Amino acid sequence: MAESGLAGLSTADLYKAAAIAEGYESVPVDIETFINDPFYIGEIYGEGRVYPYWLDKLKKLFPNPLYSPFIEVCITGCIGAGKSTVSIIGVLYDLYRVTLLKDPHKKFKLIPTTPIVITLITATMDLAGAVLADQLIDVIGCSPYFRSKLLPGKGDKIDEEMFPHHVGIAYGSRMRHSLGKAVIGAIID
């Protein structure tokens, strides 16, 4: 029986090989590094600002930088428990991984002009724009990584094409506000 050529590789080398095979420019950092490193979102969420309970849940949601065993997550709890924070971190991590793809349309088998978006859905358009969208824009604005990926003139407000390859953020108060777009993640609040 022939031995696999991957048998002697380290975990880092396996992630690198898998990332290349999946079409990434580089291996995404793990969720904990993404949260704590100031280059990503650590300026806002680092230094223990995420409750340990939620950090543990995020590490289970994203057990490695290339894969999540979950396609849907429902977060419940009282006011101030961190539901919105953990939701924002989760969609930003998804957005981060998509912006690392060389050709996200090829990866997802989409027509090259199809918008690829994270969608924010709330009870009213005003809430969608004022609450979640403002928080996302603030974090993106504080992140050297996301700022480096923004298209020229973008980043001061939510835009469906903030990043290369027609990648961005959409918002609305009804599911129809996302029709015709490839939704890779959403917060429904």
PDB file of C-alpha atoms in Angstrom:
ATOM      1  CA  MET A   1       0.000   0.000   0.000  1.00  0.00           C
ATOM      2  CA  ALA A   2       1.414   3.387  -0.983  1.00  0.00           C
ATOM      3  CA  GLU A   3       1.933   5.982   1.726  1.00  0.00           C
ATOM      4  CA  SER A   4       0.198   9.312   1.408  1.00  0.00           C
ATOM      5  CA  GLY A   5       2.465  12.231   0.497  1.00  0.00           C
ATOM      6  CA  LEU A   6       0.750  14.224   3.261  1.00  0.00           C
ATOM      7  CA  ALA A   7       1.632  11.832   6.116  1.00  0.00           C
ATOM      8  CA  GLY A   8       4.814  13.641   7.178  1.00  0.00           C
ATOM      9  CA  LEU A   9       3.456  17.191   6.951  1.00  0.00           C
ATOM     10  CA  SER A  10       2.908  19.415   9.987  1.00  0.00           C
ATOM     11  CA  THR A  11      -0.526  20.858  10.734  1.00  0.00           C
ATOM     12  CA  ALA A  12       0.649  24.241   9.394  1.00  0.00           C
ATOM     13  CA  ASP A  13       1.818  22.604   6.150  1.00  0.00           C
ATOM     14  CA  LEU A  14      -1.489  20.727   5.817  1.00  0.00           C
ATOM     15  CA  TYR A  15      -3.435  23.993   6.281  1.00  0.00           C
ATOM     16  CA  LYS A  16      -1.208  25.643   3.684  1.00  0.00           C
ATOM     17  CA  ALA A  17      -1.797  22.833   1.176  1.00  0.00           C
ATOM     18  CA  ALA A  18      -5.546  22.897   1.857  1.00  0.00           C
ATOM     19  CA  ALA A  19      -5.673  26.712   1.580  1.00  0.00           C
ATOM     20  CA  ILE A  20      -3.934  26.614  -1.800  1.00  0.00           C
ATOM     21  CA  ALA A  21      -6.280  23.863  -2.991  1.00  0.00           C
ATOM     22  CA  GLU A  22      -9.299  25.916  -1.834  1.00  0.00           C
ATOM     23  CA  GLY A  23      -8.116  29.025  -3.683  1.00  0.00           C
ATOM     24  CA  TYR A  24      -6.846  31.188  -0.805  1.00  0.00           C
ATOM     25  CA  GLU A  25      -4.033  33.708  -1.250  1.00  0.00           C
ATOM     26  CA  SER A  26      -2.678  32.586   2.133  1.00  0.00           C
ATOM     27  CA  VAL A  27      -3.798  30.512   5.100  1.00  0.00           C
ATOM     28  CA  PRO A  28      -6.405  32.432   7.116  1.00  0.00           C
ATOM     29  CA  VAL A  29      -5.520  33.019  10.755  1.00  0.00           C
ATOM     30  CA  ASP A  30      -7.548  31.117  13.348  1.00  0.00           C
ATOM     31  CA  ILE A  31     -10.521  32.788  15.024  1.00  0.00           C
ATOM     32  CA  GLU A  32      -8.665  33.567  18.257  1.00  0.00           C
ATOM     33  CA  THR A  33      -5.846  35.336  16.398  1.00  0.00           C
ATOM     34  CA  PHE A  34      -8.439  37.186  14.293  1.00  0.00           C
ATOM     35  CA  ILE A  35     -10.117  38.458  17.471  1.00  0.00           C
ATOM     36  CA  ASN A  36      -6.979  39.383  19.419  1.00  0.00           C
ATOM     37  CA  ASP A  37      -4.483  40.601  16.829  1.00  0.00           C
ATOM     38  CA  PRO A  38      -4.742  44.391  16.270  1.00  0.00           C
ATOM     39  CA  PHE A  39      -4.047  43.826  12.558  1.00  0.00           C
ATOM     40  CA  TYR A  40      -7.459  42.136  12.291  1.00  0.00           C
ATOM     41  CA  ILE A  41     -10.108  43.127  14.875  1.00  0.00           C
ATOM     42  CA  GLY A  42      -8.037  43.114  18.070  1.00  0.00           C
ATOM     43  CA  GLU A  43      -8.154  46.905  18.350  1.00  0.00           C
ATOM     44  CA  ILE A  44     -11.868  46.578  19.161  1.00  0.00           C
ATOM     45  CA  TYR A  45     -12.274  43.049  20.545  1.00  0.00           C
ATOM     46  CA  GLY A  46      -8.799  42.038  21.775  1.00  0.00           C
ATOM     47  CA  GLU A  47      -7.379  42.061  25.295  1.00  0.00           C
ATOM     48  CA  GLY A  48     -10.171  39.943  26.763  1.00  0.00           C
ATOM     49  CA  ARG A  49     -13.047  42.148  25.593  1.00  0.00           C
ATOM     50  CA  VAL A  50     -14.941  39.096  24.306  1.00  0.00           C
ATOM     51  CA  TYR A  51     -16.578  37.147  27.117  1.00  0.00           C
ATOM     52  CA  PRO A  52     -14.755  33.796  27.625  1.00  0.00           C
ATOM     53  CA  TYR A  53     -18.065  31.975  27.082  1.00  0.00           C
ATOM     54  CA  TRP A  54     -18.406  33.492  23.597  1.00  0.00           C
ATOM     55  CA  LEU A  55     -14.738  32.989  22.748  1.00  0.00           C
ATOM     56  CA  ASP A  56     -15.167  29.289  23.511  1.00  0.00           C
ATOM     57  CA  LYS A  57     -18.298  29.148  21.325  1.00  0.00           C
ATOM     58  CA  LEU A  58     -16.515  30.924  18.461  1.00  0.00           C
ATOM     59  CA  LYS A  59     -13.630  28.439  18.655  1.00  0.00           C
ATOM     60  CA  LYS A  60     -16.167  25.606  18.365  1.00  0.00           C
ATOM     61  CA  LEU A  61     -17.934  27.384  15.499  1.00  0.00           C
ATOM     62  CA  PHE A  62     -14.615  27.859  13.664  1.00  0.00           C
ATOM     63  CA  PRO A  63     -12.454  24.899  14.790  1.00  0.00           C
ATOM     64  CA  ASN A  64      -9.858  25.643  12.120  1.00  0.00           C
ATOM     65  CA  PRO A  65      -9.252  28.530   9.735  1.00  0.00           C
ATOM     66  CA  LEU A  66     -10.611  26.757   6.656  1.00  0.00           C
ATOM     67  CA  TYR A  67     -13.764  25.049   7.864  1.00  0.00           C
ATOM     68  CA  SER A  68     -16.814  25.378  10.076  1.00  0.00           C
ATOM     69  CA  PRO A  69     -19.075  22.396  10.703  1.00  0.00           C
ATOM     70  CA  PHE A  70     -22.030  24.774  11.090  1.00  0.00           C
ATOM     71  CA  ILE A  71     -24.158  26.354   8.387  1.00  0.00           C
ATOM     72  CA  GLU A  72     -26.551  28.096  10.729  1.00  0.00           C
ATOM     73  CA  VAL A  73     -26.229  29.430  14.269  1.00  0.00           C
ATOM     74  CA  CYS A  74     -28.975  30.769  16.540  1.00  0.00           C
ATOM     75  CA  ILE A  75     -27.806  32.978  19.410  1.00  0.00           C
ATOM     76  CA  THR A  76     -30.151  33.839  22.251  1.00  0.00           C
ATOM     77  CA  GLY A  77     -29.761  35.520  25.618  1.00  0.00           C
ATOM     78  CA  CYS A  78     -30.518  38.585  27.667  1.00  0.00           C
ATOM     79  CA  ILE A  79     -29.660  42.177  26.803  1.00  0.00           C
ATOM     80  CA  GLY A  80     -25.950  42.782  27.242  1.00  0.00           C
ATOM     81  CA  ALA A  81     -24.952  39.120  27.028  1.00  0.00           C
ATOM     82  CA  GLY A  82     -22.857  39.687  23.900  1.00  0.00           C
ATOM     83  CA  LYS A  83     -25.147  38.300  21.179  1.00  0.00           C
ATOM     84  CA  SER A  84     -24.589  41.158  18.737  1.00  0.00           C
ATOM     85  CA  THR A  85     -20.856  41.207  19.440  1.00  0.00           C
ATOM     86  CA  VAL A  86     -20.395  37.505  18.761  1.00  0.00           C
ATOM     87  CA  SER A  87     -22.594  37.770  15.651  1.00  0.00           C
ATOM     88  CA  ILE A  88     -20.503  40.622  14.285  1.00  0.00           C
ATOM     89  CA  ILE A  89     -17.268  38.766  14.998  1.00  0.00           C
ATOM     90  CA  GLY A  90     -18.611  35.678  13.221  1.00  0.00           C
ATOM     91  CA  VAL A  91     -19.673  37.488  10.051  1.00  0.00           C
ATOM     92  CA  LEU A  92     -16.468  39.521   9.980  1.00  0.00           C
ATOM     93  CA  TYR A  93     -14.464  36.285  10.168  1.00  0.00           C
ATOM     94  CA  ASP A  94     -16.486  34.923   7.244  1.00  0.00           C
ATOM     95  CA  LEU A  95     -15.919  38.186   5.361  1.00  0.00           C
ATOM     96  CA  TYR A  96     -12.198  38.016   6.155  1.00  0.00           C
ATOM     97  CA  ARG A  97     -11.923  34.500   4.755  1.00  0.00           C
ATOM     98  CA  VAL A  98     -13.803  35.458   1.578  1.00  0.00           C
ATOM     99  CA  THR A  99     -11.528  38.468   1.023  1.00  0.00           C
ATOM    100  CA  LEU A 100      -8.546  36.094   1.145  1.00  0.00           C
ATOM    101  CA  LEU A 101      -9.847  34.068  -1.792  1.00  0.00           C
ATOM    102  CA  LYS A 102      -8.128  34.669  -5.125  1.00  0.00           C
ATOM    103  CA  ASP A 103     -11.433  34.213  -6.954  1.00  0.00           C
ATOM    104  CA  PRO A 104     -14.471  33.891  -4.654  1.00  0.00           C
ATOM    105  CA  HIS A 105     -16.841  33.535  -7.619  1.00  0.00           C
ATOM    106  CA  LYS A 106     -14.958  30.479  -8.831  1.00  0.00           C
ATOM    107  CA  LYS A 107     -14.900  29.012  -5.311  1.00  0.00           C
ATOM    108  CA  PHE A 108     -18.676  29.392  -4.942  1.00  0.00           C
ATOM    109  CA  LYS A 109     -19.434  28.613  -8.611  1.00  0.00           C
ATOM    110  CA  LEU A 110     -20.943  32.043  -9.299  1.00  0.00           C
ATOM    111  CA  ILE A 111     -21.067  34.315 -12.317  1.00  0.00           C
ATOM    112  CA  PRO A 112     -18.187  36.828 -11.889  1.00  0.00           C
ATOM    113  CA  THR A 113     -20.523  39.835 -11.571  1.00  0.00           C
ATOM    114  CA  THR A 114     -22.712  38.360  -8.809  1.00  0.00           C
ATOM    115  CA  PRO A 115     -22.507  40.409  -5.587  1.00  0.00           C
ATOM    116  CA  ILE A 116     -21.217  38.339  -2.653  1.00  0.00           C
ATOM    117  CA  VAL A 117     -22.499  39.814   0.592  1.00  0.00           C
ATOM    118  CA  ILE A 118     -22.896  39.559   4.304  1.00  0.00           C
ATOM    119  CA  THR A 119     -26.495  40.628   4.970  1.00  0.00           C
ATOM    120  CA  LEU A 120     -27.843  42.430   8.032  1.00  0.00           C
ATOM    121  CA  ILE A 121     -31.588  42.007   8.504  1.00  0.00           C
ATOM    122  CA  THR A 122     -33.493  43.826  11.268  1.00  0.00           C
ATOM    123  CA  ALA A 123     -37.109  44.818  11.889  1.00  0.00           C
ATOM    124  CA  THR A 124     -36.745  48.130  10.041  1.00  0.00           C
ATOM    125  CA  MET A 125     -34.320  49.601   7.511  1.00  0.00           C
ATOM    126  CA  ASP A 126     -33.421  52.310  10.013  1.00  0.00           C
ATOM    127  CA  LEU A 127     -32.377  49.739  12.623  1.00  0.00           C
ATOM    128  CA  ALA A 128     -30.352  47.763  10.097  1.00  0.00           C
ATOM    129  CA  GLY A 129     -28.452  50.863   9.066  1.00  0.00           C
ATOM    130  CA  ALA A 130     -28.116  52.404  12.498  1.00  0.00           C
ATOM    131  CA  VAL A 131     -27.237  49.513  14.772  1.00  0.00           C
ATOM    132  CA  LEU A 132     -25.449  46.597  13.141  1.00  0.00           C
ATOM    133  CA  ALA A 133     -24.150  48.440  10.085  1.00  0.00           C
ATOM    134  CA  ASP A 134     -22.585  51.219  12.134  1.00  0.00           C
ATOM    135  CA  GLN A 135     -20.855  48.673  14.374  1.00  0.00           C
ATOM    136  CA  LEU A 136     -19.500  46.771  11.375  1.00  0.00           C
ATOM    137  CA  ILE A 137     -18.213  49.947   9.721  1.00  0.00           C
ATOM    138  CA  ASP A 138     -16.521  50.999  12.973  1.00  0.00           C
ATOM    139  CA  VAL A 139     -14.711  47.665  13.274  1.00  0.00           C
ATOM    140  CA  ILE A 140     -13.726  47.624   9.583  1.00  0.00           C
ATOM    141  CA  GLY A 141     -12.409  51.185   9.974  1.00  0.00           C
ATOM    142  CA  CYS A 142     -10.234  50.165  12.945  1.00  0.00           C
ATOM    143  CA  SER A 143      -8.845  47.064  11.228  1.00  0.00           C
ATOM    144  CA  PRO A 144      -5.631  47.478   9.213  1.00  0.00           C
ATOM    145  CA  TYR A 145      -6.456  44.221   7.434  1.00  0.00           C
ATOM    146  CA  PHE A 146      -9.914  45.306   6.273  1.00  0.00           C
ATOM    147  CA  ARG A 147      -8.731  48.837   5.435  1.00  0.00           C
ATOM    148  CA  SER A 148      -6.039  47.319   3.205  1.00  0.00           C
ATOM    149  CA  LYS A 149      -8.679  45.348   1.305  1.00  0.00           C
ATOM    150  CA  LEU A 150     -11.235  48.158   0.814  1.00  0.00           C
ATOM    151  CA  LEU A 151     -11.738  49.461  -2.689  1.00  0.00           C
ATOM    152  CA  PRO A 152     -10.707  53.131  -3.144  1.00  0.00           C
ATOM    153  CA  GLY A 153     -13.294  55.527  -1.724  1.00  0.00           C
ATOM    154  CA  LYS A 154     -15.099  52.779   0.212  1.00  0.00           C
ATOM    155  CA  GLY A 155     -15.409  52.081   3.922  1.00  0.00           C
ATOM    156  CA  ASP A 156     -17.259  55.059   5.340  1.00  0.00           C
ATOM    157  CA  LYS A 157     -20.660  53.364   4.949  1.00  0.00           C
ATOM    158  CA  ILE A 158     -22.118  49.944   4.216  1.00  0.00           C
ATOM    159  CA  ASP A 159     -21.739  49.066   0.567  1.00  0.00           C
ATOM    160  CA  GLU A 160     -22.468  45.905  -1.377  1.00  0.00           C
ATOM    161  CA  GLU A 161     -19.176  46.322  -3.215  1.00  0.00           C
ATOM    162  CA  MET A 162     -16.730  47.492  -0.558  1.00  0.00           C
ATOM    163  CA  PHE A 163     -14.072  44.931  -1.430  1.00  0.00           C
ATOM    164  CA  PRO A 164     -12.656  43.466  -4.650  1.00  0.00           C
ATOM    165  CA  HIS A 165     -14.637  40.806  -6.548  1.00  0.00           C
ATOM    166  CA  HIS A 166     -18.034  42.444  -5.787  1.00  0.00           C
ATOM    167  CA  VAL A 167     -17.775  41.507  -2.095  1.00  0.00           C
ATOM    168  CA  GLY A 168     -19.515  43.655   0.498  1.00  0.00           C
ATOM    169  CA  ILE A 169     -22.246  44.104   3.054  1.00  0.00           C
ATOM    170  CA  ALA A 170     -25.974  44.562   2.391  1.00  0.00           C
ATOM    171  CA  TYR A 171     -28.732  45.418   4.808  1.00  0.00           C
ATOM    172  CA  GLY A 172     -32.473  45.544   4.909  1.00  0.00           C
ATOM    173  CA  SER A 173     -35.650  44.788   6.788  1.00  0.00           C
ATOM    174  CA  ARG A 174     -36.960  41.994   4.566  1.00  0.00           C
ATOM    175  CA  MET A 175     -35.380  38.959   3.006  1.00  0.00           C
ATOM    176  CA  ARG A 176     -36.231  40.362  -0.445  1.00  0.00           C
ATOM    177  CA  HIS A 177     -33.549  43.005   0.141  1.00  0.00           C
ATOM    178  CA  SER A 178     -30.996  40.232  -0.475  1.00  0.00           C
ATOM    179  CA  LEU A 179     -32.524  38.755  -3.635  1.00  0.00           C
ATOM    180  CA  GLY A 180     -30.103  38.397  -6.525  1.00  0.00           C
ATOM    181  CA  LYS A 181     -27.058  38.398  -4.246  1.00  0.00           C
ATOM    182  CA  ALA A 182     -24.915  35.506  -3.066  1.00  0.00           C
ATOM    183  CA  VAL A 183     -25.370  35.716   0.714  1.00  0.00           C
ATOM    184  CA  ILE A 184     -22.443  34.051   2.487  1.00  0.00           C
ATOM    185  CA  GLY A 185     -23.478  35.088   5.973  1.00  0.00           C
ATOM    186  CA  ALA A 186     -26.182  37.032   7.714  1.00  0.00           C
ATOM    187  CA  ILE A 187     -27.257  38.498  10.995  1.00  0.00           C
ATOM    188  CA  ILE A 188     -31.009  38.454  11.474  1.00  0.00           C
ATOM    189  CA  ASP A 189     -31.777  40.538  14.540  1.00  0.00           C
TER     190      ASP A 189
END
